[in-house]
JSON list of C-alpha atoms in Angstrom, two decimals:
[
{"chain": "A", "resi": 196, "resn": "UNK", "atom": "CA", "xyz": [0.00, 0.00, 0.00]},
{"chain": "A", "resi": 197, "resn": "UNK", "atom": "CA", "xyz": [2.03, 2.89, -1.27]},
{"chain": "A", "resi": 198, "resn": "UNK", "atom": "CA", "xyz": [0.94, 6.35, -0.19]},
{"chain": "A", "resi": 199, "resn": "UNK", "atom": "CA", "xyz": [0.38, 8.82, -2.89]},
{"chain": "A", "resi": 200, "resn": "UNK", "atom": "CA", "xyz": [2.39, 12.07, -2.92]},
{"chain": "A", "resi": 201, "resn": "UNK", "atom": "CA", "xyz": [-0.81, 14.02, -2.41]},
{"chain": "A", "resi": 202, "resn": "UNK", "atom": "CA", "xyz": [-1.61, 12.13, 0.81]},
{"chain": "A", "resi": 203, "resn": "UNK", "atom": "CA", "xyz": [1.97, 12.64, 2.08]},
{"chain": "A", "resi": 204, "resn": "UNK", "atom": "CA", "xyz": [1.73, 16.36, 1.37]},
{"chain": "A", "resi": 205, "resn": "UNK", "atom": "CA", "xyz": [-1.57, 16.57, 3.27]},
{"chain": "A", "resi": 206, "resn": "UNK", "atom": "CA", "xyz": [-0.14, 14.76, 6.30]},
{"chain": "A", "resi": 207, "resn": "UNK", "atom": "CA", "xyz": [2.89, 17.04, 6.28]},
{"chain": "A", "resi": 208, "resn": "UNK", "atom": "CA", "xyz": [0.65, 20.13, 6.25]},
{"chain": "A", "resi": 209, "resn": "UNK", "atom": "CA", "xyz": [-1.39, 18.78, 9.17]},
{"chain": "A", "resi": 210, "resn": "UNK", "atom": "CA", "xyz": [1.80, 18.07, 11.14]},
{"chain": "A", "resi": 211, "resn": "UNK", "atom": "CA", "xyz": [3.15, 21.57, 10.47]},
{"chain": "A", "resi": 212, "resn": "UNK", "atom": "CA", "xyz": [-0.19, 23.15, 11.45]},
{"chain": "A", "resi": 213, "resn": "UNK", "atom": "CA", "xyz": [-0.41, 21.18, 14.70]},
{"chain": "A", "resi": 214, "resn": "UNK", "atom": "CA", "xyz": [3.22, 22.03, 15.53]},
{"chain": "A", "resi": 215, "resn": "UNK", "atom": "CA", "xyz": [2.52, 25.74, 14.94]},
{"chain": "A", "resi": 216, "resn": "UNK", "atom": "CA", "xyz": [-0.64, 25.59, 17.04]},
{"chain": "A", "resi": 217, "resn": "UNK", "atom": "CA", "xyz": [1.25, 23.88, 19.89]},
{"chain": "A", "resi": 218, "resn": "UNK", "atom": "CA", "xyz": [3.96, 26.56, 19.67]},
{"chain": "A", "resi": 219, "resn": "UNK", "atom": "CA", "xyz": [1.42, 29.38, 19.93]},
{"chain": "A", "resi": 220, "resn": "UNK", "atom": "CA", "xyz": [-0.29, 27.72, 22.91]},
{"chain": "A", "resi": 221, "resn": "UNK", "atom": "CA", "xyz": [3.12, 27.29, 24.56]},
{"chain": "A", "resi": 222, "resn": "UNK", "atom": "CA", "xyz": [4.03, 30.96, 24.01]},
{"chain": "A", "resi": 223, "resn": "UNK", "atom": "CA", "xyz": [0.67, 32.22, 25.33]},
{"chain": "A", "resi": 224, "resn": "UNK", "atom": "CA", "xyz": [1.02, 30.02, 28.42]},
{"chain": "A", "resi": 225, "resn": "UNK", "atom": "CA", "xyz": [4.56, 31.25, 29.04]},
{"chain": "A", "resi": 226, "resn": "UNK", "atom": "CA", "xyz": [3.46, 34.89, 28.65]},
{"chain": "A", "resi": 227, "resn": "UNK", "atom": "CA", "xyz": [0.62, 34.29, 31.10]},
{"chain": "A", "resi": 228, "resn": "UNK", "atom": "CA", "xyz": [3.04, 32.85, 33.67]},
{"chain": "A", "resi": 229, "resn": "UNK", "atom": "CA", "xyz": [5.37, 35.85, 33.32]},
{"chain": "A", "resi": 230, "resn": "UNK", "atom": "CA", "xyz": [2.51, 38.36, 33.67]},
{"chain": "A", "resi": 231, "resn": "UNK", "atom": "CA", "xyz": [1.11, 36.60, 36.76]},
{"chain": "A", "resi": 232, "resn": "UNK", "atom": "CA", "xyz": [4.58, 36.56, 38.35]},
{"chain": "A", "resi": 233, "resn": "UNK", "atom": "CA", "xyz": [4.97, 40.29, 37.68]},
{"chain": "A", "resi": 234, "resn": "UNK", "atom": "CA", "xyz": [1.59, 41.00, 39.26]},
{"chain": "A", "resi": 235, "resn": "UNK", "atom": "CA", "xyz": [2.49, 38.99, 42.35]},
{"chain": "A", "resi": 236, "resn": "UNK", "atom": "CA", "xyz": [5.80, 40.89, 42.67]},
{"chain": "A", "resi": 237, "resn": "UNK", "atom": "CA", "xyz": [4.00, 44.24, 42.35]},
{"chain": "A", "resi": 238, "resn": "UNK", "atom": "CA", "xyz": [1.51, 43.27, 45.05]},
{"chain": "A", "resi": 239, "resn": "UNK", "atom": "CA", "xyz": [4.35, 42.33, 47.40]},
{"chain": "A", "resi": 240, "resn": "UNK", "atom": "CA", "xyz": [6.01, 45.76, 47.11]},
{"chain": "A", "resi": 241, "resn": "UNK", "atom": "CA", "xyz": [4.87, 48.45, 49.53]},
{"chain": "A", "resi": 242, "resn": "UNK", "atom": "CA", "xyz": [3.19, 51.48, 47.97]},
{"chain": "A", "resi": 243, "resn": "UNK", "atom": "CA", "xyz": [5.55, 54.34, 47.14]},
{"chain": "A", "resi": 244, "resn": "UNK", "atom": "CA", "xyz": [5.98, 56.97, 49.82]},
{"chain": "A", "resi": 245, "resn": "UNK", "atom": "CA", "xyz": [4.92, 60.44, 48.75]},
{"chain": "A", "resi": 246, "resn": "UNK", "atom": "CA", "xyz": [6.50, 63.28, 50.72]},
{"chain": "A", "resi": 247, "resn": "UNK", "atom": "CA", "xyz": [3.94, 65.64, 52.17]},
{"chain": "A", "resi": 248, "resn": "UNK", "atom": "CA", "xyz": [4.31, 69.38, 52.38]},
{"chain": "A", "resi": 249, "resn": "UNK", "atom": "CA", "xyz": [4.16, 71.18, 55.66]},
{"chain": "A", "resi": 250, "resn": "UNK", "atom": "CA", "xyz": [1.43, 73.72, 56.40]},
{"chain": "A", "resi": 251, "resn": "UNK", "atom": "CA", "xyz": [3.67, 76.69, 55.64]},
{"chain": "A", "resi": 252, "resn": "UNK", "atom": "CA", "xyz": [4.79, 75.37, 52.28]},
{"chain": "A", "resi": 253, "resn": "UNK", "atom": "CA", "xyz": [1.27, 74.40, 51.31]},
{"chain": "A", "resi": 254, "resn": "UNK", "atom": "CA", "xyz": [-0.10, 77.88, 52.04]},
{"chain": "A", "resi": 255, "resn": "UNK", "atom": "CA", "xyz": [2.19, 79.60, 49.51]},
{"chain": "A", "resi": 256, "resn": "UNK", "atom": "CA", "xyz": [1.56, 78.71, 45.89]},
{"chain": "A", "resi": 257, "resn": "UNK", "atom": "CA", "xyz": [4.66, 78.41, 43.72]},
{"chain": "A", "resi": 258, "resn": "UNK", "atom": "CA", "xyz": [5.35, 81.45, 41.58]},
{"chain": "A", "resi": 259, "resn": "UNK", "atom": "CA", "xyz": [7.71, 79.71, 39.18]},
{"chain": "A", "resi": 260, "resn": "UNK", "atom": "CA", "xyz": [6.67, 76.06, 38.86]},
{"chain": "A", "resi": 261, "resn": "UNK", "atom": "CA", "xyz": [8.97, 75.44, 35.90]},
{"chain": "A", "resi": 262, "resn": "UNK", "atom": "CA", "xyz": [11.92, 76.82, 37.85]},
{"chain": "A", "resi": 263, "resn": "UNK", "atom": "CA", "xyz": [11.08, 74.57, 40.80]},
{"chain": "A", "resi": 264, "resn": "UNK", "atom": "CA", "xyz": [11.10, 71.57, 38.50]},
{"chain": "A", "resi": 265, "resn": "UNK", "atom": "CA", "xyz": [14.42, 72.66, 37.03]},
{"chain": "A", "resi": 266, "resn": "UNK", "atom": "CA", "xyz": [13.07, 73.15, 33.52]},
{"chain": "A", "resi": 267, "resn": "UNK", "atom": "CA", "xyz": [14.05, 76.81, 33.30]},
{"chain": "A", "resi": 268, "resn": "UNK", "atom": "CA", "xyz": [16.23, 78.97, 35.51]},
{"chain": "A", "resi": 269, "resn": "UNK", "atom": "CA", "xyz": [14.60, 81.06, 38.19]},
{"chain": "A", "resi": 270, "resn": "UNK", "atom": "CA", "xyz": [14.39, 84.81, 37.47]},
{"chain": "A", "resi": 271, "resn": "UNK", "atom": "CA", "xyz": [17.01, 85.62, 40.08]},
{"chain": "A", "resi": 272, "resn": "UNK", "atom": "CA", "xyz": [19.29, 83.01, 38.52]},
{"chain": "A", "resi": 273, "resn": "UNK", "atom": "CA", "xyz": [18.86, 84.18, 34.93]},
{"chain": "A", "resi": 274, "resn": "UNK", "atom": "CA", "xyz": [22.25, 84.98, 33.42]},
{"chain": "A", "resi": 275, "resn": "UNK", "atom": "CA", "xyz": [22.84, 88.53, 32.22]},
{"chain": "A", "resi": 276, "resn": "UNK", "atom": "CA", "xyz": [24.91, 88.77, 29.09]},
{"chain": "A", "resi": 277, "resn": "UNK", "atom": "CA", "xyz": [26.91, 92.03, 29.28]},
{"chain": "A", "resi": 278, "resn": "UNK", "atom": "CA", "xyz": [27.27, 92.24, 25.48]},
{"chain": "A", "resi": 279, "resn": "UNK", "atom": "CA", "xyz": [23.53, 92.63, 25.08]},
{"chain": "A", "resi": 280, "resn": "UNK", "atom": "CA", "xyz": [23.20, 95.52, 27.52]},
{"chain": "A", "resi": 281, "resn": "UNK", "atom": "CA", "xyz": [23.10, 98.95, 25.84]},
{"chain": "A", "resi": 282, "resn": "UNK", "atom": "CA", "xyz": [26.19, 101.05, 26.11]},
{"chain": "A", "resi": 283, "resn": "UNK", "atom": "CA", "xyz": [25.45, 103.99, 28.46]},
{"chain": "A", "resi": 284, "resn": "UNK", "atom": "CA", "xyz": [27.94, 106.21, 26.56]},
{"chain": "A", "resi": 285, "resn": "UNK", "atom": "CA", "xyz": [25.92, 106.13, 23.32]},
{"chain": "A", "resi": 286, "resn": "UNK", "atom": "CA", "xyz": [23.84, 109.31, 23.04]},
{"chain": "A", "resi": 287, "resn": "UNK", "atom": "CA", "xyz": [22.21, 108.95, 19.62]},
{"chain": "A", "resi": 288, "resn": "UNK", "atom": "CA", "xyz": [20.02, 106.10, 18.38]},
{"chain": "A", "resi": 289, "resn": "UNK", "atom": "CA", "xyz": [21.88, 103.51, 16.33]},
{"chain": "A", "resi": 290, "resn": "UNK", "atom": "CA", "xyz": [18.86, 101.81, 14.78]},
{"chain": "A", "resi": 291, "resn": "UNK", "atom": "CA", "xyz": [18.38, 104.44, 12.07]},
{"chain": "A", "resi": 292, "resn": "UNK", "atom": "CA", "xyz": [20.06, 104.90, 8.74]},
{"chain": "A", "resi": 293, "resn": "UNK", "atom": "CA", "xyz": [22.98, 107.40, 8.99]},
{"chain": "A", "resi": 294, "resn": "UNK", "atom": "CA", "xyz": [21.78, 109.19, 5.85]},
{"chain": "A", "resi": 295, "resn": "UNK", "atom": "CA", "xyz": [18.41, 109.92, 7.47]},
{"chain": "A", "resi": 296, "resn": "UNK", "atom": "CA", "xyz": [20.03, 111.24, 10.65]},
{"chain": "A", "resi": 297, "resn": "UNK", "atom": "CA", "xyz": [21.89, 114.02, 8.79]},
{"chain": "A", "resi": 298, "resn": "UNK", "atom": "CA", "xyz": [18.71, 115.65, 7.51]}
]
């Protein structure tokens, strides 16, 4: 009783399909085990401690919240670039065309 090539090909496809299905079931089971383990570890950890503000700090609202977070410098810490300050010895405006100033 010789098997035909068509029957062999069909059996091979069934074997490959069942192997793939078993692999997917194995991966889903493994992922479920990992997720459950992570949930158990999270439940075992104590909740994070949040520092509370005292009454005096809570009464005053922050004026510069970005400066407190360190995103931008505070106004008193802002650097002053001396090159950008106007020269006090200049008496005439320098933003006009010299030809227009002579008129």
